[in-house]
Tab-separated table of C-alpha atoms and ligand atoms in Angstrom:
chain	number	residue	atom	x	y	z
A	1	UNK	CA	-153.692	-92.408	-56.353
A	2	UNK	CA	-152.454	-89.876	-53.583
A	3	UNK	CA	-153.905	-87.075	-54.153
A	4	UNK	CA	-157.044	-85.724	-52.040
A	5	UNK	CA	-159.905	-85.469	-53.651
A	6	UNK	CA	-161.440	-81.575	-53.023
A	7	UNK	CA	-165.650	-82.485	-52.036
A	8	UNK	CA	-167.018	-79.237	-54.186
A	9	UNK	CA	-170.589	-81.022	-52.921
A	10	UNK	CA	-169.945	-80.933	-49.941
A	11	UNK	CA	-168.606	-77.274	-49.493
A	12	UNK	CA	-171.517	-76.103	-51.751
A	13	UNK	CA	-174.036	-77.910	-49.342
A	14	UNK	CA	-172.289	-76.309	-46.745
A	15	UNK	CA	-172.042	-73.422	-47.964
A	16	UNK	CA	-175.981	-72.735	-49.753
A	17	UNK	CA	-176.429	-74.023	-45.888
A	18	UNK	CA	-174.867	-70.476	-44.325
A	19	UNK	CA	-176.542	-68.616	-46.771
A	20	UNK	CA	-180.019	-69.838	-45.349
A	21	UNK	CA	-179.021	-69.337	-42.030
A	22	UNK	CA	-178.737	-66.018	-42.729
A	23	UNK	CA	-181.758	-65.273	-45.241
A	24	UNK	CA	-184.327	-63.941	-41.476
A	25	UNK	CA	-181.797	-62.095	-40.404
A	26	UNK	CA	-182.156	-59.672	-43.764
A	27	UNK	CA	-185.652	-59.692	-43.567
A	28	UNK	CA	-186.277	-58.778	-40.892
A	29	UNK	CA	-184.507	-55.937	-41.030
A	30	UNK	CA	-185.538	-55.425	-45.071
A	31	UNK	CA	-189.114	-56.457	-44.401
A	32	UNK	CA	-188.628	-58.636	-47.713
A	33	UNK	CA	-186.489	-61.459	-48.520
A	34	UNK	CA	-182.821	-61.376	-51.023
A	35	UNK	CA	-184.723	-61.518	-54.626
A	36	UNK	CA	-183.004	-63.133	-57.698
A	37	UNK	CA	-184.738	-62.949	-61.242
A	38	UNK	CA	-182.893	-64.973	-64.273
A	39	UNK	CA	-183.991	-64.574	-67.612
A	40	UNK	CA	-183.986	-67.229	-69.929
A	41	UNK	CA	-184.017	-67.148	-74.279
A	42	UNK	CA	-184.998	-69.556	-75.951
A	43	UNK	CA	-185.190	-73.039	-75.626
A	44	UNK	CA	-181.409	-74.698	-75.371
A	45	UNK	CA	-182.008	-78.039	-72.939
A	46	UNK	CA	-179.299	-77.470	-70.660
A	47	UNK	CA	-179.929	-73.262	-70.227
A	48	UNK	CA	-183.381	-74.481	-69.510
A	49	UNK	CA	-181.645	-77.575	-66.905
A	50	UNK	CA	-179.217	-74.593	-65.249
A	51	UNK	CA	-182.773	-72.232	-65.230
A	52	UNK	CA	-184.937	-74.387	-63.410
A	53	UNK	CA	-181.711	-76.037	-60.533
A	54	UNK	CA	-181.269	-72.175	-60.313
A	55	UNK	CA	-185.048	-71.450	-59.135
A	56	UNK	CA	-184.999	-74.337	-57.069
A	57	UNK	CA	-181.532	-73.372	-55.257
A	58	UNK	CA	-182.800	-69.997	-54.730
A	59	UNK	CA	-187.136	-70.769	-52.352
A	60	UNK	CA	-184.326	-74.219	-51.189
A	61	UNK	CA	-182.237	-70.933	-49.833
A	62	UNK	CA	-185.593	-68.920	-48.491
A	63	UNK	CA	-185.031	-66.850	-51.251
A	64	UNK	CA	-187.706	-64.834	-53.892
A	65	UNK	CA	-187.015	-65.975	-57.412
A	66	UNK	CA	-188.624	-64.364	-60.355
A	67	UNK	CA	-188.378	-67.027	-63.609
A	68	UNK	CA	-188.561	-65.153	-66.738
A	69	UNK	CA	-188.760	-67.431	-69.850
A	70	UNK	CA	-189.280	-66.014	-73.143
A	71	UNK	CA	-189.735	-67.551	-76.994
A	72	UNK	CA	-186.632	-67.753	-79.197
A	73	UNK	CA	-187.867	-65.759	-81.527
A	74	UNK	CA	-187.734	-62.628	-78.863
A	75	UNK	CA	-186.602	-59.430	-80.489
A	76	UNK	CA	-182.782	-57.182	-78.017
A	77	UNK	CA	-185.225	-54.498	-77.816
A	78	UNK	CA	-186.915	-56.670	-75.751
A	79	UNK	CA	-185.306	-58.382	-73.774
A	80	UNK	CA	-183.298	-54.914	-72.569
A	81	UNK	CA	-186.770	-53.448	-71.209
A	82	UNK	CA	-187.471	-57.462	-69.011
A	83	UNK	CA	-183.788	-56.269	-67.755
A	84	UNK	CA	-184.446	-52.537	-67.327
A	85	UNK	CA	-188.058	-53.506	-65.653
A	86	UNK	CA	-186.629	-55.942	-62.973
A	87	UNK	CA	-183.707	-53.244	-62.032
A	88	UNK	CA	-186.409	-50.855	-61.661
A	89	UNK	CA	-188.073	-53.387	-58.983
A	90	UNK	CA	-187.689	-53.446	-55.684
A	91	UNK	CA	-188.125	-56.737	-54.956
A	92	UNK	CA	-184.781	-58.138	-57.174
A	93	UNK	CA	-181.933	-58.014	-55.854
A	94	UNK	CA	-179.638	-60.388	-58.706
A	95	UNK	CA	-180.687	-60.567	-62.310
A	96	UNK	CA	-179.141	-63.514	-63.918
A	97	UNK	CA	-179.931	-62.982	-67.418
A	98	UNK	CA	-178.626	-67.508	-68.927
A	99	UNK	CA	-176.062	-67.498	-71.366
A	100	UNK	CA	-175.793	-68.272	-74.045
A	101	UNK	CA	-178.421	-65.476	-75.457
A	102	UNK	CA	-180.205	-66.411	-79.560
A	103	UNK	CA	-177.466	-65.437	-82.331
A	104	UNK	CA	-179.062	-62.410	-82.668
A	105	UNK	CA	-178.789	-61.055	-79.004
A	106	UNK	CA	-176.101	-59.215	-78.433
A	107	UNK	CA	-175.506	-60.589	-75.244
A	108	UNK	CA	-172.824	-58.035	-74.141
A	109	UNK	CA	-175.847	-55.284	-75.413
A	110	UNK	CA	-177.486	-56.874	-73.073
A	111	UNK	CA	-175.561	-57.578	-69.683
A	112	UNK	CA	-174.805	-54.350	-69.928
A	113	UNK	CA	-178.136	-52.617	-69.018
A	114	UNK	CA	-178.184	-55.153	-66.301
A	115	UNK	CA	-177.824	-52.670	-63.357
A	116	UNK	CA	-174.022	-53.345	-61.647
A	117	UNK	CA	-175.521	-53.237	-58.107
A	118	UNK	CA	-177.809	-56.166	-59.253
A	119	UNK	CA	-175.498	-58.460	-62.091
A	120	UNK	CA	-174.849	-60.902	-59.266
A	121	UNK	CA	-173.058	-62.760	-62.557
A	122	UNK	CA	-169.943	-60.379	-62.069
A	123	UNK	CA	-170.180	-59.778	-65.572
A	124	UNK	CA	-171.045	-56.390	-66.257
A	125	UNK	CA	-167.729	-54.194	-67.288
A	126	UNK	CA	-168.241	-51.957	-63.949
A	127	UNK	CA	-167.908	-55.483	-61.671
A	128	UNK	CA	-164.983	-57.208	-64.551
A	129	UNK	CA	-163.737	-53.331	-63.738
A	130	UNK	CA	-164.214	-52.835	-60.652
A	131	UNK	CA	-161.762	-56.378	-59.849
A	132	UNK	CA	-159.566	-56.046	-61.427
A	133	UNK	CA	-158.572	-52.192	-59.639
A	134	UNK	CA	-158.603	-53.956	-56.422
A	135	UNK	CA	-162.139	-52.616	-55.102
A	136	UNK	CA	-165.817	-53.755	-53.985
A	137	UNK	CA	-167.556	-56.183	-56.460
A	138	UNK	CA	-169.805	-58.973	-57.383
A	139	UNK	CA	-167.464	-61.562	-58.700
A	140	UNK	CA	-168.586	-64.922	-61.264
A	141	UNK	CA	-169.458	-66.839	-59.690
A	142	UNK	CA	-166.923	-70.052	-61.308
A	143	UNK	CA	-163.645	-68.038	-60.335
A	144	UNK	CA	-165.271	-67.003	-56.875
A	145	UNK	CA	-165.847	-71.052	-55.389
A	146	UNK	CA	-162.564	-71.517	-56.952
A	147	UNK	CA	-161.236	-69.141	-55.072
A	148	UNK	CA	-163.237	-70.769	-51.143
A	149	UNK	CA	-161.648	-74.670	-52.567
A	150	UNK	CA	-158.323	-73.519	-52.030
A	151	UNK	CA	-158.793	-71.626	-49.528
A	152	UNK	CA	-159.773	-73.648	-47.415
A	153	UNK	CA	-157.845	-76.918	-48.422
A	154	UNK	CA	-154.646	-74.409	-48.116
A	155	UNK	CA	-155.407	-71.484	-46.184
A	156	UNK	CA	-152.983	-68.423	-47.226
A	157	UNK	CA	-152.024	-68.334	-50.788
A	158	UNK	CA	-149.908	-65.737	-50.431
A	159	UNK	CA	-146.701	-65.997	-52.903
A	160	UNK	CA	-148.022	-70.058	-54.421
A	161	UNK	CA	-147.601	-70.014	-58.457
A	162	UNK	CA	-150.622	-69.741	-60.314
A	163	UNK	CA	-150.976	-71.059	-63.194
A	164	UNK	CA	-154.450	-70.079	-65.363
A	165	UNK	CA	-155.639	-72.311	-67.887
A	166	UNK	CA	-157.883	-70.190	-70.574
A	167	UNK	CA	-159.005	-66.553	-70.312
A	168	UNK	CA	-162.212	-65.678	-70.874
A	169	UNK	CA	-164.227	-63.385	-69.284
A	170	UNK	CA	-165.906	-65.578	-67.215
A	171	UNK	CA	-163.543	-68.419	-65.605
A	172	UNK	CA	-159.922	-67.700	-66.903
A	173	UNK	CA	-159.178	-63.665	-66.038
A	174	UNK	CA	-161.773	-63.110	-62.813
A	175	UNK	CA	-159.697	-66.270	-61.713
A	176	UNK	CA	-155.977	-64.873	-62.509
A	177	UNK	CA	-157.619	-61.017	-60.855
A	178	UNK	CA	-158.914	-63.732	-57.854
A	179	UNK	CA	-155.638	-65.274	-57.584
A	180	UNK	CA	-153.720	-62.040	-57.697
A	181	UNK	CA	-155.875	-60.420	-54.614
A	182	UNK	CA	-154.445	-63.462	-52.697
A	183	UNK	CA	-151.183	-62.573	-53.488
A	184	UNK	CA	-150.161	-65.365	-55.762
A	185	UNK	CA	-147.404	-64.779	-58.757
A	186	UNK	CA	-150.452	-65.817	-61.682
A	187	UNK	CA	-149.520	-67.511	-65.027
A	188	UNK	CA	-152.622	-66.505	-67.626
A	189	UNK	CA	-152.435	-69.679	-70.380
A	190	UNK	CA	-154.291	-69.668	-73.302
A	191	UNK	CA	-154.496	-71.673	-76.700
A	192	UNK	CA	-150.844	-69.305	-77.958
A	193	UNK	CA	-149.698	-70.276	-74.850
A	194	UNK	CA	-146.069	-71.964	-76.340
A	195	UNK	CA	-144.668	-75.536	-74.390
A	196	UNK	CA	-148.153	-75.575	-72.400
A	197	UNK	CA	-146.795	-78.836	-69.734
A	198	UNK	CA	-143.583	-76.716	-68.951
A	199	UNK	CA	-145.660	-73.393	-68.220
A	200	UNK	CA	-148.334	-75.613	-66.016
A	201	UNK	CA	-145.351	-77.747	-63.948
A	202	UNK	CA	-144.752	-74.418	-62.818
A	203	UNK	CA	-148.334	-73.694	-60.376
A	204	UNK	CA	-148.413	-75.134	-56.882
A	205	UNK	CA	-151.679	-74.361	-57.808
A	206	UNK	CA	-153.312	-75.118	-60.859
A	207	UNK	CA	-156.678	-73.737	-63.095
A	208	UNK	CA	-157.961	-75.581	-65.420
A	209	UNK	CA	-160.530	-73.618	-67.354
A	210	UNK	CA	-160.089	-74.452	-71.171
A	211	UNK	CA	-162.823	-76.700	-72.580
A	212	UNK	CA	-160.896	-78.999	-73.773
A	213	UNK	CA	-161.407	-82.183	-72.200
A	214	UNK	CA	-158.640	-84.746	-70.083
A	215	UNK	CA	-155.891	-82.398	-71.981
A	216	UNK	CA	-154.144	-82.115	-69.154
A	217	UNK	CA	-152.023	-85.028	-68.480
A	218	UNK	CA	-150.548	-85.808	-64.204
A	219	UNK	CA	-146.894	-85.388	-65.556
A	220	UNK	CA	-147.808	-81.381	-66.501
A	221	UNK	CA	-147.661	-81.440	-62.554
A	222	UNK	CA	-145.532	-80.080	-60.350
A	223	UNK	CA	-145.859	-83.332	-57.814
A	224	UNK	CA	-147.636	-81.425	-54.709
A	225	UNK	CA	-149.750	-79.074	-56.991
A	226	UNK	CA	-153.264	-78.376	-55.661
A	227	UNK	CA	-155.314	-78.962	-59.163
A	228	UNK	CA	-158.386	-76.871	-60.218
A	229	UNK	CA	-160.644	-78.492	-62.918
A	230	UNK	CA	-163.681	-76.241	-63.836
A	231	UNK	CA	-163.937	-77.936	-67.489
A	232	UNK	CA	-167.120	-79.891	-68.499
A	233	UNK	CA	-167.141	-82.090	-70.999
A	234	UNK	CA	-169.297	-84.693	-72.571
A	235	UNK	CA	-167.473	-87.534	-73.757
A	236	UNK	CA	-170.238	-89.653	-75.189
A	237	UNK	CA	-172.545	-88.925	-72.575
A	238	UNK	CA	-169.994	-89.236	-69.611
A	239	UNK	CA	-168.501	-85.977	-67.476
A	240	UNK	CA	-164.603	-85.245	-67.958
A	241	UNK	CA	-163.143	-82.712	-66.759
A	242	UNK	CA	-160.500	-80.519	-68.700
A	243	UNK	CA	-157.512	-82.426	-66.373
A	244	UNK	CA	-157.270	-86.046	-67.458
A	245	UNK	CA	-157.497	-87.281	-63.539
A	246	UNK	CA	-156.354	-90.249	-63.601
A	247	UNK	CA	-152.630	-90.075	-64.482
A	248	UNK	CA	-152.567	-86.357	-62.855
A	249	UNK	CA	-154.196	-87.848	-58.742
A	250	UNK	CA	-151.653	-89.480	-58.756
A	251	UNK	CA	-149.012	-86.353	-59.569
A	252	UNK	CA	-151.220	-83.998	-57.821
A	253	UNK	CA	-151.620	-83.097	-53.675
A	254	UNK	CA	-155.235	-82.188	-54.378
A	255	UNK	CA	-157.201	-82.485	-57.109
A	256	UNK	CA	-161.222	-81.500	-57.731
A	257	UNK	CA	-163.755	-84.187	-59.367
A	258	UNK	CA	-166.034	-83.509	-62.349
A	259	UNK	CA	-168.467	-83.796	-62.354
A	260	UNK	CA	-168.623	-83.352	-57.992
A	261	UNK	CA	-166.414	-79.937	-57.903
A	262	UNK	CA	-166.266	-76.234	-59.047
A	263	UNK	CA	-169.485	-77.810	-60.665
A	264	UNK	CA	-171.970	-76.977	-56.777
A	265	UNK	CA	-169.754	-74.311	-56.475
A	266	UNK	CA	-171.533	-72.649	-58.768
A	267	UNK	CA	-174.902	-72.237	-57.828
A	268	UNK	CA	-173.667	-71.686	-54.079
A	269	UNK	CA	-171.871	-68.703	-55.586
A	270	UNK	CA	-175.124	-67.596	-57.081
A	271	UNK	CA	-177.278	-67.699	-54.018
A	272	UNK	CA	-174.369	-66.098	-52.220
A	273	UNK	CA	-173.202	-62.764	-54.573
A	274	UNK	CA	-177.284	-62.660	-54.683
A	275	UNK	CA	-177.382	-62.077	-50.332
A	276	UNK	CA	-175.044	-60.006	-49.737
A	277	UNK	CA	-176.339	-57.590	-53.622
A	278	UNK	CA	-180.068	-57.350	-50.978
A	279	UNK	CA	-177.434	-55.981	-48.496
A	280	UNK	CA	-175.799	-53.711	-50.609
A	281	UNK	CA	-178.085	-52.510	-51.665
A	282	UNK	CA	-180.548	-52.281	-47.836
A	283	UNK	CA	-177.579	-50.448	-46.868
A	284	UNK	CA	-177.039	-52.718	-44.952
A	285	UNK	CA	-173.450	-54.812	-43.751
A	286	UNK	CA	-172.293	-57.579	-46.075
A	287	UNK	CA	-173.462	-60.668	-44.174
A	288	UNK	CA	-170.367	-62.685	-42.405
A	289	UNK	CA	-168.567	-65.080	-42.739
A	290	UNK	CA	-170.197	-65.941	-46.734
B	1	NDP	P1	-164.085	-70.122	-73.087
B	1	NDP	O1	-163.968	-71.585	-74.324
B	1	NDP	O2	-165.175	-69.165	-73.140
B	1	NDP	O3	-162.475	-70.006	-73.426
B	1	NDP	C1	-161.743	-71.234	-72.795
B	1	NDP	C2	-160.797	-70.683	-72.849
B	1	NDP	O4	-159.348	-71.753	-72.943
B	1	NDP	C3	-159.930	-69.757	-74.637
B	1	NDP	O5	-159.272	-68.582	-73.468
B	1	NDP	C4	-158.899	-70.372	-74.265
B	1	NDP	O6	-157.698	-69.921	-75.209
B	1	NDP	C5	-157.714	-72.045	-73.689
B	1	NDP	N1	-158.017	-73.018	-74.932
B	1	NDP	C6	-158.059	-72.773	-75.379
B	1	NDP	N2	-158.117	-74.470	-76.366
B	1	NDP	C7	-156.459	-74.501	-75.616
B	1	NDP	C8	-155.110	-75.294	-75.651
B	1	NDP	N3	-155.665	-76.289	-75.602
B	1	NDP	N4	-154.038	-74.855	-75.239
B	1	NDP	C9	-154.389	-74.158	-73.814
B	1	NDP	N5	-155.975	-73.550	-73.885
B	1	NDP	C10	-156.785	-73.373	-73.952
B	1	NDP	O7	-164.492	-71.433	-72.191
B	1	NDP	P2	-165.038	-70.757	-71.013
B	1	NDP	O8	-163.641	-70.093	-69.829
B	1	NDP	O9	-166.870	-70.347	-70.601
B	1	NDP	O10	-165.282	-72.547	-70.335
B	1	NDP	C11	-164.276	-73.037	-70.607
B	1	NDP	C12	-164.248	-75.082	-69.311
B	1	NDP	O11	-165.153	-74.321	-67.636
B	1	NDP	C13	-165.779	-75.179	-69.781
B	1	NDP	O12	-165.137	-76.844	-69.787
B	1	NDP	C14	-166.688	-74.698	-69.450
B	1	NDP	O13	-167.855	-76.225	-69.803
B	1	NDP	C15	-166.597	-74.722	-68.326
B	1	NDP	N6	-167.589	-74.320	-67.124
B	1	NDP	C16	-167.529	-74.564	-66.410
B	1	NDP	C17	-168.552	-73.957	-65.166
B	1	NDP	C18	-169.186	-74.619	-63.875
B	1	NDP	O14	-169.352	-74.212	-63.240
B	1	NDP	N7	-168.172	-75.534	-63.285
B	1	NDP	C19	-168.666	-72.452	-65.428
B	1	NDP	C20	-168.461	-71.965	-66.346
B	1	NDP	C21	-168.344	-72.438	-67.261
B	1	NDP	P3	-157.815	-68.615	-76.433
B	1	NDP	O15	-157.748	-67.747	-75.231
B	1	NDP	O16	-156.422	-67.783	-77.123
B	1	NDP	O17	-159.023	-68.423	-77.948
């Protein structure tokens, strides 16, 4: 192995500390803590774990946490009513509706009701559109976390070839937009891409977000490439990424591990987005260095 391992866990811990340090200044100016509301519908065990850890992290950062756990049978109208009441609640700066929602609920319709100023997941079309046209936006947490790791590792990303594997609205597309914003030359690959290994080999930066266990091999990579593995796949009870870590680490210059790479960044950026949304809602300038 020659690649440096990018320690997302340590970076995320530092980001959480910086957020926590900025909370008292906000609270003294705004007269209240920043608040994050998380809404869970149903009993999906993985979602329950995520919601619990988001709540804990919110409290640990000194923010107010509002958890709403609704029964699987909750109707769309009831969920929309709850989101609208959170929109009106001045203590709430961020609203996160945990996905996936039960099949009888249209997640686009629910996300569309969230006040874009409180859309800390950045999934509302208004925030997606703002990101696409280069305006201030709340940006999805996972890709924003990836950009933070890349800039920490590489500094200025201008002119680098970046290949994003995956084009979902949650990861791939916002990732590509953020890389364009950083002046990279960006290729977005997906399941219809021809000769994926040749496309991936162009990348000085490769972001893997396909949800395909260990698909990207070391001999697909340009030597020295920086590899960000977003994938979370469970094989025989073990978590693996979309990149075959062992072979990739022999070719890459730097690589994120799974677990301990991108995963911990997501919650840290969620807290950062909540703090940013709180400042914007209170008419205060964005907190520095976040
Ligand atoms: P989606 O399933 O929504 O999207 C997967 C994307 O990968 C699609 O665009 C799909 O192409 C593309 N794809 C699938 N198979 C291939 C293939 N063989 N070759 C090339 N492209 C392919 O997944 P998400 O974007 O939501 O998530 C991606 C991964 O990231 C998952 O493993 C998920 O668990 C993980 N994840 C991790 C997070 C974290 O916090 N670390 C947060 C969010 C996600 P097409 O559009 O043509 O179907």
